[in-house]
Every structure is written in C-alpha cells, then in structure tokens.
Amino acid sequence: MSKEANKIVKVNEVSAATSSTLSTYIDRTVETLKFSISTINIPKEAFRAIVTTLILLVLGLLLIIGNLSNTLNQQTSQFKEFYINTESTVDYQRHVILSDYIKTIGNIVLTEKSQAKSENSAMIRAMTQATLQELDPERRRYVVMFLSDINLLKKSSKKQLPLLFGASITGAKLQGLDLREANFQGTNLTGVDLRGADLRRANFKNAILTNACYNKLTLFNKGFIPTAVGMKEVLDTKKCYSS
C-alpha cells in the first residue's frame, strides 16, 4: 500500500475511533445519571428539569459528533483529491520527459556526423541516465526498447563507455524484448523483469542483477547461470518484485 493510501486510511480510522469514543462516553453518562436518580428522592419538577437537561446534553453531543464526522469526511475527500491530482501531474510530467528524450535522441542520431560521434555518445549517455532516473519502471521499458531499435544498446567500442554504464533501470518491465548483444555492462538491473527476453550474447559484466526475474523462455548465453548472479525464476502468473 502506498504512503498516500496509508494516510487516508489513518484519517478514516481516527474518524471511526472518535465516534466510538464519544458514543461510549454518552452511554456511560446516561447510565450514571439513571443510577443517581434511582437512589435519590427527587421532586417531579426537578426530575423533569434533569431529564430535559440530559436530553439537551445528548443532542448537543450528537451535534458535535456529526460536525466532527463531516469535517473528517471533508478532509478525507480533500486528501484523496489532492493525491489523485498529484499522481496525474507526476504521470504527465514523466510522459513529457520520455517524449522529449525520444525526440531529442532521434534528432541527434539522424543528424550525427562521423567526426562528432564520440561527443554525441557522451551527451546521449548523460541524457539517457538522467532520463532513466526520472521515469517509472514502465517507461524505462520504452527507453530500452527505443535504444535497442536504433542500435545504441549494442556493444560499444573499447574506447567508449557503454551507454548504460552506471545507469539504473531497476524494476523495468523488459519481458519479451529482443535484447541480443545488448551491452548492460555496469548497469543496475535490480528487480528487472526479463521473463521471455532474448539475452543471447548480451554483456552483463559488472552488472547488478539481484532479484531480476527470468523464466524458462528467457534465453541466456551458454554457460550463464542466472541464480549465481542473484536472479530468480518467477512464473508468468506471479509478479516480479524488486525486493
């Protein structure tokens, strides 16, 4: 459960606890007064006054409970609306970040000149890693797909750092992707879903693969032992957790 949901639940619990406490207090007060009245000889006029006062007291308490409950309900609704709006804003911002990244990198690749190739590679690597930090796991999938499609994810020359060297794509949903010859050297792949992915000839040197998921359809290099690097086999019917 998210932090936002926990806060809303706590507000509801406070409202319920407050109503229950006040109701218990009223019941105890009424029983105490009944007992006191039954043990004391009180004139009828005084008894009527006491009863009237008691009724007014109960009505006042009920009014207080109602106002408190309405206030808490309004606050709960405001919390819900705030978090929904915040989540929508963040989701839109991530969408814009991803769109701008794909457009910018696409233009660089299309207009790239041979003499500026090394300079562009450094810029693309910096932009890629900065973008990945701002995106959620689902959108990280699209970054990897895009880089693979334009052949920027494959093994680089020894003179250049790999594009994803030092980058983090934790929790990315990469299931079913064709990632043959992809260079994940030095990449943080913690909790990445690689079920059904083709990873033949991929470079995982110094990569972090803790809790990365795979299944029987995942294709590895010959001799590669996924459990030896902390990966775990997970059925398609279950979720791939990053922890």
Coordinates of N, CA and C in Angstrom, one line a residue:
M1 N 0.8 -1.2 0.0 CA 0.0 0.0 0.0 C 0.9 1.2 0.0
S2 N 0.5 2.3 -0.8 CA 1.3 3.5 -0.9 C 1.2 4.3 0.3
K3 N 2.1 5.3 0.5 CA 2.1 6.2 1.7 C 0.8 7.0 1.7
E4 N 0.4 7.4 0.5 CA -0.8 8.2 0.4 C -2.1 7.5 0.8
A5 N -2.2 6.2 0.5 CA -3.3 5.4 0.9 C -3.3 5.2 2.4
N6 N -2.1 5.0 3.0 CA -2.0 4.8 4.4 C -2.5 6.0 5.2
K7 N -2.2 7.2 4.6 CA -2.6 8.5 5.3 C -4.2 8.5 5.3
I8 N -4.8 8.2 4.2 CA -6.2 8.3 4.0 C -6.9 7.3 5.0
V9 N -6.3 6.0 5.1 CA -6.8 5.0 6.0 C -6.8 5.5 7.4
K10 N -5.6 6.2 7.8 CA -5.5 6.6 9.1 C -6.5 7.7 9.5
V11 N -6.8 8.6 8.5 CA -7.9 9.6 8.7 C -9.2 8.9 9.0
N12 N -9.5 7.9 8.2 CA -10.8 7.2 8.4 C -10.8 6.5 9.8
E13 N -9.7 5.9 10.2 CA -9.6 5.3 11.5 C -9.8 6.3 12.6
V14 N -9.2 7.5 12.5 CA -9.4 8.5 13.5 C -10.9 8.9 13.7
S15 N -11.5 9.0 12.5 CA -13.0 9.4 12.5 C -13.8 8.3 13.2
A16 N -13.5 7.0 12.9 CA -14.3 5.9 13.5 C -14.0 5.8 15.0
A17 N -12.7 6.0 15.4 CA -12.3 5.9 16.8 C -13.0 7.1 17.6
T18 N -13.0 8.3 17.0 CA -13.6 9.4 17.7 C -15.1 9.2 17.9
S19 N -15.8 8.7 16.9 CA -17.2 8.5 17.0 C -17.5 7.4 18.1
S20 N -16.7 6.4 18.1 CA -16.9 5.3 19.0 C -16.6 5.7 20.4
T21 N -15.6 6.6 20.7 CA -15.3 7.0 22.0 C -16.4 7.9 22.6
L22 N -16.9 8.9 21.7 CA -17.9 9.8 22.2 C -19.2 9.0 22.5
S23 N -19.5 8.0 21.6 CA -20.7 7.2 21.9 C -20.6 6.5 23.2
T24 N -19.5 5.9 23.5 CA -19.3 5.2 24.7 C -19.4 6.1 25.9
Y25 N -18.9 7.3 25.8 CA -18.9 8.3 26.8 C -20.4 8.7 27.1
I26 N -21.2 8.9 26.1 CA -22.6 9.2 26.3 C -23.3 8.1 27.0
D27 N -23.1 6.9 26.6 CA -23.8 5.7 27.2 C -23.4 5.6 28.7
R28 N -22.2 5.8 29.0 CA -21.8 5.8 30.4 C -22.4 6.9 31.2
T29 N -22.5 8.1 30.7 CA -23.0 9.2 31.3 C -24.5 9.0 31.7
V30 N -25.2 8.5 30.6 CA -26.7 8.2 30.8 C -26.9 7.2 31.9
E31 N -26.1 6.1 31.9 CA -26.2 5.1 32.9 C -25.9 5.6 34.3
T32 N -24.9 6.4 34.4 CA -24.6 7.0 35.7 C -25.7 7.9 36.3
L33 N -26.3 8.7 35.4 CA -27.4 9.6 35.8 C -28.6 8.8 36.2
K34 N -28.9 7.7 35.5 CA -30.0 6.9 35.8 C -29.8 6.3 37.2
F35 N -28.6 5.8 37.5 CA -28.4 5.2 38.8 C -28.5 6.2 39.9
S36 N -28.0 7.4 39.6 CA -28.1 8.5 40.7 C -29.5 8.9 40.9
I37 N -30.3 9.0 39.9 CA -31.7 9.4 40.0 C -32.5 8.3 40.8
S38 N -32.2 7.1 40.5 CA -32.9 6.0 41.2 C -32.6 5.9 42.7
T39 N -31.5 6.4 43.1 CA -31.1 6.3 44.5 C -31.5 7.6 45.3
I40 N -32.0 8.6 44.7 CA -32.3 9.9 45.3 C -33.7 10.2 45.1
N41 N -34.4 10.7 46.1 CA -35.8 11.2 46.0 C -35.8 12.6 45.5
I42 N -36.2 12.7 44.2 CA -36.1 14.0 43.6 C -37.6 14.4 43.2
P43 N -37.9 15.7 43.5 CA -39.3 16.2 43.2 C -39.5 16.0 41.7
K44 N -40.8 15.9 41.3 CA -41.2 15.7 39.9 C -40.7 16.9 39.1
E45 N -40.8 18.1 39.5 CA -40.4 19.2 38.7 C -38.9 19.2 38.5
A46 N -38.1 18.9 39.6 CA -36.7 18.8 39.4 C -36.3 17.6 38.5
F47 N -37.1 16.5 38.6 CA -36.8 15.4 37.8 C -37.0 15.7 36.3
R48 N -38.1 16.4 36.0 CA -38.3 16.8 34.6 C -37.2 17.7 34.1
A49 N -36.7 18.6 35.0 CA -35.6 19.5 34.6 C -34.4 18.7 34.3
I50 N -34.1 17.7 35.1 CA -32.9 16.9 34.9 C -33.0 16.1 33.6
V51 N -34.2 15.6 33.3 CA -34.4 14.8 32.1 C -34.2 15.7 30.9
T52 N -34.8 16.9 31.0 CA -34.7 17.9 29.9 C -33.3 18.3 29.6
T53 N -32.5 18.5 30.7 CA -31.1 18.9 30.6 C -30.3 17.7 30.0
L54 N -30.7 16.5 30.4 CA -30.0 15.3 29.9 C -30.2 15.2 28.4
I55 N -31.5 15.4 28.0 CA -31.8 15.3 26.5 C -31.0 16.3 25.7
L56 N -31.0 17.5 26.3 CA -30.3 18.6 25.6 C -28.8 18.3 25.5
L57 N -28.3 17.7 26.6 CA -26.8 17.3 26.6 C -26.5 16.3 25.5
V58 N -27.4 15.3 25.4 CA -27.2 14.2 24.4 C -27.3 14.8 23.0
L59 N -28.3 15.6 22.8 CA -28.5 16.2 21.5 C -27.3 17.1 21.1
G60 N -26.7 17.8 22.1 CA -25.5 18.6 21.8 C -24.3 17.8 21.5
L61 N -24.2 16.7 22.2 CA -23.1 15.8 21.9 C -23.2 15.1 20.5
L62 N -24.5 14.8 20.2 CA -24.7 14.2 18.9 C -24.4 15.2 17.8
L63 N -24.7 16.4 18.0 CA -24.4 17.5 17.0 C -22.9 17.7 16.9
I64 N -22.2 17.6 18.0 CA -20.7 17.7 17.9 C -20.2 16.6 17.1
I65 N -20.7 15.4 17.4 CA -20.2 14.2 16.7 C -20.4 14.3 15.2
G66 N -21.7 14.8 14.9 CA -22.0 14.9 13.4 C -21.1 15.9 12.7
N67 N -20.8 17.1 13.4 CA -20.0 18.1 12.8 C -18.5 17.6 12.7
L68 N -18.1 16.9 13.7 CA -16.7 16.3 13.6 C -16.6 15.3 12.5
S69 N -17.6 14.4 12.4 CA -17.6 13.4 11.3 C -17.6 14.1 9.9
N70 N -18.4 15.1 9.8 CA -18.5 15.8 8.5 C -17.1 16.4 8.2
T71 N -16.5 17.0 9.2 CA -15.2 17.7 9.0 C -14.2 16.7 8.5
L72 N -14.2 15.5 9.2 CA -13.2 14.5 8.9 C -13.4 13.9 7.5
N73 N -14.7 13.7 7.1 CA -15.1 13.2 5.8 C -14.6 14.2 4.7
Q74 N -14.8 15.5 5.0 CA -14.4 16.5 4.0 C -12.8 16.5 3.9
Q75 N -12.1 16.4 5.0 CA -10.7 16.3 4.9 C -10.2 15.1 4.2
T76 N -10.9 13.9 4.4 CA -10.6 12.7 3.7 C -10.8 12.9 2.2
S77 N -11.9 13.5 1.8 CA -12.1 13.7 0.4 C -11.1 14.7 -0.2
Q78 N -10.7 15.7 0.5 CA -9.7 16.6 0.1 C -8.3 15.9 -0.1
F79 N -8.0 15.0 0.9 CA -6.7 14.2 0.7 C -6.8 13.4 -0.5
K80 N -7.9 12.7 -0.7 CA -8.0 11.8 -1.9 C -7.8 12.6 -3.2
E81 N -8.5 13.8 -3.3 CA -8.5 14.6 -4.5 C -7.1 15.1 -4.7
F82 N -6.4 15.5 -3.6 CA -5.0 16.0 -3.7 C -4.1 15.0 -4.2
Y83 N -4.2 13.8 -3.7 CA -3.2 12.7 -4.1 C -3.5 12.3 -5.6
I84 N -4.8 12.3 -5.9 CA -5.1 11.9 -7.3 C -4.6 12.9 -8.3
N85 N -4.8 14.2 -8.0 CA -4.3 15.3 -8.8 C -2.7 15.2 -8.9
T86 N -2.1 15.0 -7.7 CA -0.6 14.9 -7.7 C -0.1 13.8 -8.6
E87 N -0.8 12.6 -8.4 CA -0.4 11.4 -9.2 C -0.5 11.7 -10.7
S88 N -1.6 12.4 -11.1 CA -1.9 12.7 -12.5 C -0.8 13.6 -13.0
T89 N -0.4 14.6 -12.2 CA 0.6 15.6 -12.6 C 1.9 14.9 -12.8
V90 N 2.3 14.0 -11.9 CA 3.6 13.3 -12.0 C 3.6 12.4 -13.2
D91 N 2.5 11.8 -13.5 CA 2.4 10.9 -14.6 C 2.5 11.6 -15.9
Y92 N 1.9 12.8 -16.0 CA 2.0 13.7 -17.2 C 3.5 14.1 -17.4
Q93 N 4.1 14.6 -16.3 CA 5.5 15.0 -16.4 C 6.4 13.9 -16.9
R94 N 6.2 12.7 -16.4 CA 7.0 11.6 -16.9 C 6.8 11.3 -18.4
H95 N 5.5 11.5 -18.8 CA 5.2 11.3 -20.2 C 5.9 12.3 -21.1
V96 N 6.0 13.6 -20.6 CA 6.7 14.7 -21.3 C 8.2 14.4 -21.4
I97 N 8.7 13.9 -20.3 CA 10.2 13.6 -20.2 C 10.5 12.6 -21.2
L98 N 9.7 11.5 -21.3 CA 10.0 10.4 -22.2 C 9.9 10.9 -23.6
S99 N 8.8 11.6 -23.9 CA 8.6 12.1 -25.3 C 9.8 13.0 -25.7
D100 N 10.2 13.9 -24.9 CA 11.3 14.9 -25.2 C 12.6 14.1 -25.4
Y101 N 12.8 13.1 -24.6 CA 14.0 12.3 -24.7 C 14.1 11.6 -26.1
I102 N 13.0 10.9 -26.4 CA 13.0 10.2 -27.7 C 13.2 11.1 -28.9
K103 N 12.5 12.3 -28.8 CA 12.6 13.2 -29.9 C 14.0 13.8 -30.0
T104 N 14.6 14.1 -28.9 CA 16.0 14.7 -28.9 C 17.0 13.7 -29.4
I105 N 17.0 12.5 -28.8 CA 18.0 11.4 -29.2 C 17.8 11.1 -30.7
G106 N 16.5 11.0 -31.1 CA 16.2 10.6 -32.5 C 16.9 11.7 -33.4
N107 N 16.7 13.0 -33.1 CA 17.3 14.0 -33.9 C 18.8 13.9 -33.9
I108 N 19.4 13.6 -32.8 CA 20.9 13.5 -32.7 C 21.4 12.4 -33.6
V109 N 20.7 11.3 -33.5 CA 21.1 10.1 -34.3 C 21.0 10.4 -35.8
L110 N 19.9 11.0 -36.2 CA 19.6 11.3 -37.6 C 20.6 12.3 -38.2
T111 N 21.1 13.2 -37.4 CA 22.0 14.3 -37.9 C 23.4 14.1 -37.5
E112 N 23.7 12.9 -36.9 CA 25.0 12.7 -36.4 C 26.1 12.6 -37.5
K113 N 27.2 13.3 -37.3 CA 28.3 13.2 -38.3 C 29.4 12.4 -37.7
S114 N 30.2 11.8 -38.5 CA 31.2 10.9 -38.0 C 32.2 11.5 -37.1
Q115 N 32.6 12.8 -37.4 CA 33.6 13.5 -36.6 C 33.1 13.9 -35.2
A116 N 31.8 13.9 -35.0 CA 31.2 14.3 -33.8 C 30.6 13.1 -33.0
K117 N 30.9 11.9 -33.5 CA 30.3 10.7 -32.9 C 30.6 10.5 -31.5
S118 N 31.9 10.7 -31.1 CA 32.3 10.5 -29.7 C 31.7 11.5 -28.8
E119 N 31.6 12.8 -29.2 CA 31.0 13.8 -28.4 C 29.5 13.6 -28.2
N120 N 28.8 13.1 -29.3 CA 27.4 12.8 -29.2 C 27.2 11.7 -28.3
S121 N 28.0 10.7 -28.3 CA 27.9 9.5 -27.5 C 27.9 9.9 -26.0
A122 N 28.8 10.8 -25.6 CA 28.8 11.2 -24.2 C 27.6 12.0 -23.8
M123 N 27.1 12.8 -24.7 CA 25.8 13.5 -24.5 C 24.6 12.6 -24.4
I124 N 24.6 11.6 -25.3 CA 23.4 10.7 -25.3 C 23.5 9.9 -24.0
R125 N 24.7 9.5 -23.6 CA 24.8 8.7 -22.3 C 24.3 9.5 -21.1
A126 N 24.7 10.8 -21.0 CA 24.3 11.6 -19.9 C 22.8 11.8 -19.9
M127 N 22.2 12.1 -21.1 CA 20.8 12.4 -21.2 C 20.0 11.1 -20.9
T128 N 20.5 10.0 -21.3 CA 19.8 8.7 -21.0 C 19.8 8.4 -19.6
Q129 N 20.9 8.5 -18.9 CA 20.9 8.2 -17.5 C 20.1 9.2 -16.6
A130 N 20.1 10.5 -17.0 CA 19.3 11.5 -16.3 C 17.8 11.2 -16.5
T131 N 17.5 10.8 -17.7 CA 16.1 10.5 -18.0 C 15.6 9.3 -17.3
L132 N 16.4 8.2 -17.2 CA 16.0 7.0 -16.5 C 15.7 7.2 -15.1
Q133 N 16.4 8.2 -14.4 CA 16.2 8.5 -13.0 C 14.9 9.1 -12.8
E134 N 14.3 9.8 -13.8 CA 13.1 10.5 -13.6 C 11.8 9.6 -14.0
L135 N 12.1 8.5 -14.6 CA 11.0 7.7 -15.1 C 10.6 6.5 -14.2
D136 N 9.4 6.1 -14.3 CA 8.9 4.9 -13.6 C 9.3 3.6 -14.3
P137 N 9.2 2.5 -13.7 CA 9.7 1.2 -14.3 C 9.0 0.9 -15.7
E138 N 7.7 1.3 -15.9 CA 7.0 1.0 -17.1 C 7.6 1.8 -18.2
R139 N 7.9 3.1 -18.0 CA 8.5 3.9 -19.1 C 10.0 3.7 -19.3
R140 N 10.7 3.1 -18.3 CA 12.0 2.7 -18.5 C 12.1 1.6 -19.6
R141 N 11.1 0.8 -19.7 CA 11.0 -0.2 -20.7 C 11.0 0.4 -22.1
Y142 N 10.3 1.5 -22.3 CA 10.3 2.2 -23.6 C 11.6 2.8 -24.0
V143 N 12.4 3.3 -23.0 CA 13.7 3.8 -23.2 C 14.6 2.7 -23.7
V144 N 14.6 1.5 -23.1 CA 15.4 0.4 -23.5 C 15.0 -0.1 -24.9
M145 N 13.7 -0.2 -25.1 CA 13.2 -0.6 -26.5 C 13.7 0.4 -27.5
F146 N 13.6 1.7 -27.3 CA 14.0 2.7 -28.2 C 15.5 2.6 -28.5
L147 N 16.3 2.5 -27.5 CA 17.8 2.4 -27.7 C 18.1 1.1 -28.5
S148 N 17.4 0.0 -28.2 CA 17.6 -1.2 -28.9 C 17.3 -1.1 -30.4
D149 N 16.1 -0.4 -30.6 CA 15.7 -0.3 -32.0 C 16.6 0.5 -32.9
I150 N 17.3 1.5 -32.3 CA 18.2 2.4 -33.1 C 19.6 2.0 -32.9
N151 N 19.8 0.7 -32.4 CA 21.1 0.1 -32.3 C 22.1 0.9 -31.4
L152 N 21.6 1.5 -30.4 CA 22.5 2.2 -29.5 C 22.8 1.4 -28.2
L153 N 22.1 0.3 -28.1 CA 22.2 -0.5 -26.9 C 23.2 -1.7 -27.1
K154 N 23.7 -1.9 -28.3 CA 24.6 -3.0 -28.6 C 26.0 -2.6 -28.1
K155 N 26.8 -3.6 -28.1 CA 28.2 -3.5 -27.5 C 28.9 -2.3 -28.2
S156 N 29.5 -1.5 -27.4 CA 30.3 -0.3 -27.9 C 31.7 -0.7 -28.1
S157 N 32.5 0.2 -28.7 CA 33.9 0.0 -28.9 C 34.6 0.1 -27.5
K158 N 35.8 -0.4 -27.4 CA 36.6 -0.4 -26.2 C 37.0 1.1 -25.8
K159 N 37.0 2.0 -26.7 CA 37.3 3.4 -26.4 C 36.2 4.2 -25.8
Q160 N 35.0 3.7 -25.9 CA 33.8 4.4 -25.4 C 33.2 3.6 -24.2
L161 N 32.7 4.3 -23.3 CA 31.9 3.7 -22.2 C 30.6 3.2 -22.7
P162 N 30.1 2.1 -22.3 CA 28.7 1.6 -22.7 C 27.7 2.7 -22.3
L163 N 26.6 2.7 -23.1 CA 25.6 3.7 -23.0 C 25.0 3.7 -21.6
L164 N 24.8 2.5 -21.1 CA 24.1 2.3 -19.8 C 25.1 2.0 -18.6
F165 N 26.3 2.3 -18.8 CA 27.3 2.1 -17.8 C 27.1 3.0 -16.6
G166 N 26.8 2.4 -15.4 CA 26.5 3.2 -14.2 C 25.0 3.6 -14.2
A167 N 24.2 3.3 -15.2 CA 22.8 3.7 -15.1 C 22.0 2.7 -14.3
S168 N 20.8 3.2 -13.9 CA 19.9 2.3 -13.1 C 18.6 2.2 -13.9
I169 N 18.2 0.9 -14.2 CA 16.9 0.7 -14.8 C 16.1 -0.3 -13.9
T170 N 16.3 -0.1 -12.6 CA 15.7 -1.0 -11.6 C 14.2 -1.1 -11.8
G171 N 13.7 -2.3 -11.7 CA 12.2 -2.6 -11.8 C 11.7 -2.5 -13.2
A172 N 12.5 -2.2 -14.2 CA 12.0 -2.1 -15.6 C 11.3 -3.4 -16.1
K173 N 10.2 -3.2 -16.9 CA 9.5 -4.3 -17.4 C 10.0 -4.7 -18.8
L174 N 11.0 -5.5 -18.8 CA 11.6 -5.8 -20.1 C 11.3 -7.2 -20.6
Q175 N 10.2 -7.8 -20.1 CA 9.8 -9.1 -20.5 C 9.5 -9.2 -22.0
G176 N 10.0 -10.2 -22.7 CA 9.7 -10.5 -24.1 C 10.5 -9.7 -25.1
L177 N 11.4 -8.8 -24.6 CA 12.2 -8.0 -25.6 C 13.3 -8.7 -26.2
D178 N 13.7 -8.3 -27.4 CA 14.8 -8.9 -28.1 C 16.0 -8.0 -27.7
L179 N 16.8 -8.5 -26.8 CA 18.0 -7.8 -26.3 C 19.3 -8.5 -26.6
R180 N 19.3 -9.1 -27.8 CA 20.5 -9.8 -28.2 C 21.7 -8.8 -28.4
E181 N 22.8 -9.1 -27.9 CA 24.0 -8.3 -28.0 C 23.9 -6.9 -27.2
A182 N 22.9 -6.8 -26.4 CA 22.8 -5.6 -25.6 C 23.9 -5.5 -24.6
N183 N 24.4 -4.2 -24.4 CA 25.5 -4.0 -23.5 C 25.0 -3.5 -22.2
F184 N 24.9 -4.3 -21.2 CA 24.4 -3.9 -19.9 C 25.6 -3.9 -18.9
Q185 N 26.8 -3.7 -19.4 CA 28.0 -3.6 -18.5 C 27.9 -2.5 -17.5
G186 N 28.0 -2.9 -16.2 CA 28.0 -1.8 -15.2 C 26.6 -1.2 -14.9
T187 N 25.5 -1.9 -15.4 CA 24.2 -1.4 -15.3 C 23.5 -2.0 -14.1
N188 N 22.7 -1.2 -13.4 CA 21.9 -1.7 -12.2 C 20.6 -2.2 -12.7
L189 N 20.4 -3.6 -12.7 CA 19.2 -4.2 -13.2 C 18.5 -4.9 -12.1
T190 N 18.6 -4.3 -10.9 CA 17.9 -4.9 -9.8 C 16.4 -5.0 -10.0
G191 N 15.8 -6.2 -9.8 CA 14.3 -6.3 -9.9 C 13.8 -6.2 -11.3
V192 N 14.6 -6.2 -12.3 CA 14.1 -6.0 -13.7 C 13.5 -7.3 -14.2
D193 N 12.3 -7.2 -14.9 CA 11.6 -8.4 -15.4 C 12.1 -8.7 -16.7
L194 N 12.8 -9.9 -16.8 CA 13.4 -10.4 -18.0 C 12.8 -11.7 -18.5
R195 N 11.6 -11.9 -18.1 CA 11.0 -13.2 -18.5 C 10.7 -13.2 -20.0
G196 N 11.1 -14.2 -20.6 CA 10.8 -14.3 -22.1 C 11.7 -13.4 -22.9
A197 N 12.7 -12.8 -22.3 CA 13.6 -11.9 -23.1 C 14.7 -12.7 -23.8
D198 N 15.2 -12.3 -24.9 CA 16.3 -12.9 -25.6 C 17.6 -12.1 -25.2
L199 N 18.4 -12.8 -24.4 CA 19.6 -12.1 -23.9 C 20.9 -12.8 -24.4
R200 N 20.8 -13.5 -25.5 CA 22.0 -14.1 -26.0 C 23.0 -13.1 -26.5
R201 N 24.2 -13.4 -26.1 CA 25.4 -12.5 -26.5 C 25.3 -11.1 -25.8
A202 N 24.4 -11.0 -24.8 CA 24.3 -9.7 -24.0 C 25.5 -9.7 -23.0
N203 N 26.0 -8.5 -22.7 CA 27.1 -8.3 -21.9 C 26.6 -7.8 -20.5
F204 N 26.8 -8.7 -19.5 CA 26.4 -8.4 -18.1 C 27.6 -8.2 -17.2
K205 N 28.7 -7.9 -17.7 CA 29.9 -7.7 -16.9 C 29.7 -6.6 -15.9
N206 N 29.9 -6.9 -14.6 CA 29.8 -5.9 -13.5 C 28.4 -5.4 -13.4
A207 N 27.4 -6.0 -14.0 CA 26.0 -5.6 -13.9 C 25.4 -6.1 -12.6
I208 N 24.5 -5.4 -12.0 CA 23.8 -5.9 -10.8 C 22.4 -6.5 -11.2
L209 N 22.3 -7.8 -11.0 CA 21.1 -8.5 -11.4 C 20.3 -9.1 -10.2
T210 N 20.5 -8.5 -9.1 CA 19.8 -9.0 -7.9 C 18.3 -9.0 -8.0
N211 N 17.7 -10.1 -7.8 CA 16.2 -10.2 -7.9 C 15.6 -9.9 -9.2
A212 N 16.5 -9.9 -10.3 CA 15.9 -9.8 -11.6 C 15.2 -11.1 -12.0
C213 N 14.1 -11.0 -12.6 CA 13.2 -12.2 -12.9 C 13.5 -12.8 -14.3
Y214 N 13.4 -14.1 -14.3 CA 13.5 -14.8 -15.6 C 12.6 -16.1 -15.5
N215 N 12.4 -16.7 -16.7 CA 11.6 -17.9 -16.7 C 12.2 -18.9 -17.7
K216 N 11.5 -19.9 -18.0 CA 12.1 -20.9 -18.9 C 12.2 -20.4 -20.4
L217 N 11.5 -19.3 -20.7 CA 11.5 -18.8 -22.0 C 12.7 -17.8 -22.2
T218 N 13.3 -17.4 -21.1 CA 14.4 -16.4 -21.2 C 15.6 -17.1 -21.8
L219 N 16.2 -16.5 -22.8 CA 17.4 -17.0 -23.5 C 18.7 -16.4 -23.0
F220 N 19.6 -17.2 -22.5 CA 20.9 -16.7 -22.0 C 22.0 -17.2 -22.8
N221 N 23.2 -16.6 -22.6 CA 24.4 -17.2 -23.2 C 24.7 -18.6 -22.7
K222 N 25.3 -19.4 -23.4 CA 25.6 -20.8 -22.9 C 26.6 -20.6 -21.8
G223 N 26.3 -21.4 -20.7 CA 27.1 -21.4 -19.5 C 26.7 -20.3 -18.5
F224 N 25.8 -19.4 -18.9 CA 25.4 -18.4 -17.9 C 24.4 -19.0 -16.9
I225 N 24.7 -18.8 -15.6 CA 23.9 -19.3 -14.6 C 23.2 -18.1 -13.9
P226 N 21.9 -17.9 -14.1 CA 21.2 -16.7 -13.6 C 21.2 -16.7 -12.1
T227 N 21.0 -17.8 -11.4 CA 21.0 -17.8 -9.9 C 22.3 -17.4 -9.3
A228 N 23.4 -17.6 -10.0 CA 24.7 -17.3 -9.5 C 24.9 -15.8 -9.4
V229 N 24.1 -15.0 -10.1 CA 24.2 -13.5 -10.0 C 23.0 -12.9 -9.3
G230 N 22.3 -13.8 -8.6 CA 21.2 -13.3 -7.8 C 19.8 -13.2 -8.5
M231 N 19.7 -13.7 -9.7 CA 18.4 -13.7 -10.4 C 17.5 -14.8 -9.8
K232 N 16.2 -14.6 -10.1 CA 15.3 -15.6 -9.5 C 14.3 -16.0 -10.6
E233 N 13.9 -17.3 -10.6 CA 12.9 -17.7 -11.6 C 11.5 -17.5 -11.1
V234 N 10.7 -16.8 -11.9 CA 9.4 -16.5 -11.5 C 8.4 -16.9 -12.6
L235 N 7.3 -17.5 -12.2 CA 6.3 -17.9 -13.2 C 5.6 -16.7 -13.7
D236 N 5.0 -16.8 -14.9 CA 4.3 -15.7 -15.5 C 3.0 -15.3 -14.7
T237 N 2.5 -16.2 -13.9 CA 1.3 -15.9 -13.2 C 1.6 -15.1 -11.9
K238 N 2.9 -14.9 -11.6 CA 3.3 -14.2 -10.4 C 4.0 -12.9 -10.8
K239 N 4.0 -11.9 -9.9 CA 4.6 -10.7 -10.1 C 6.1 -10.7 -9.8
C240 N 6.9 -9.9 -10.6 CA 8.3 -9.8 -10.4 C 8.6 -8.7 -9.4
Y241 N 8.9 -9.0 -8.2 CA 9.1 -7.9 -7.2 C 10.6 -7.6 -7.2
S242 N 10.9 -6.3 -6.9 CA 12.2 -5.8 -6.9 C 12.9 -5.9 -5.6
S243 N 12.2 -6.5 -4.6 CA 12.8 -6.7 -3.3 C 12.5 -8.1 -2.8

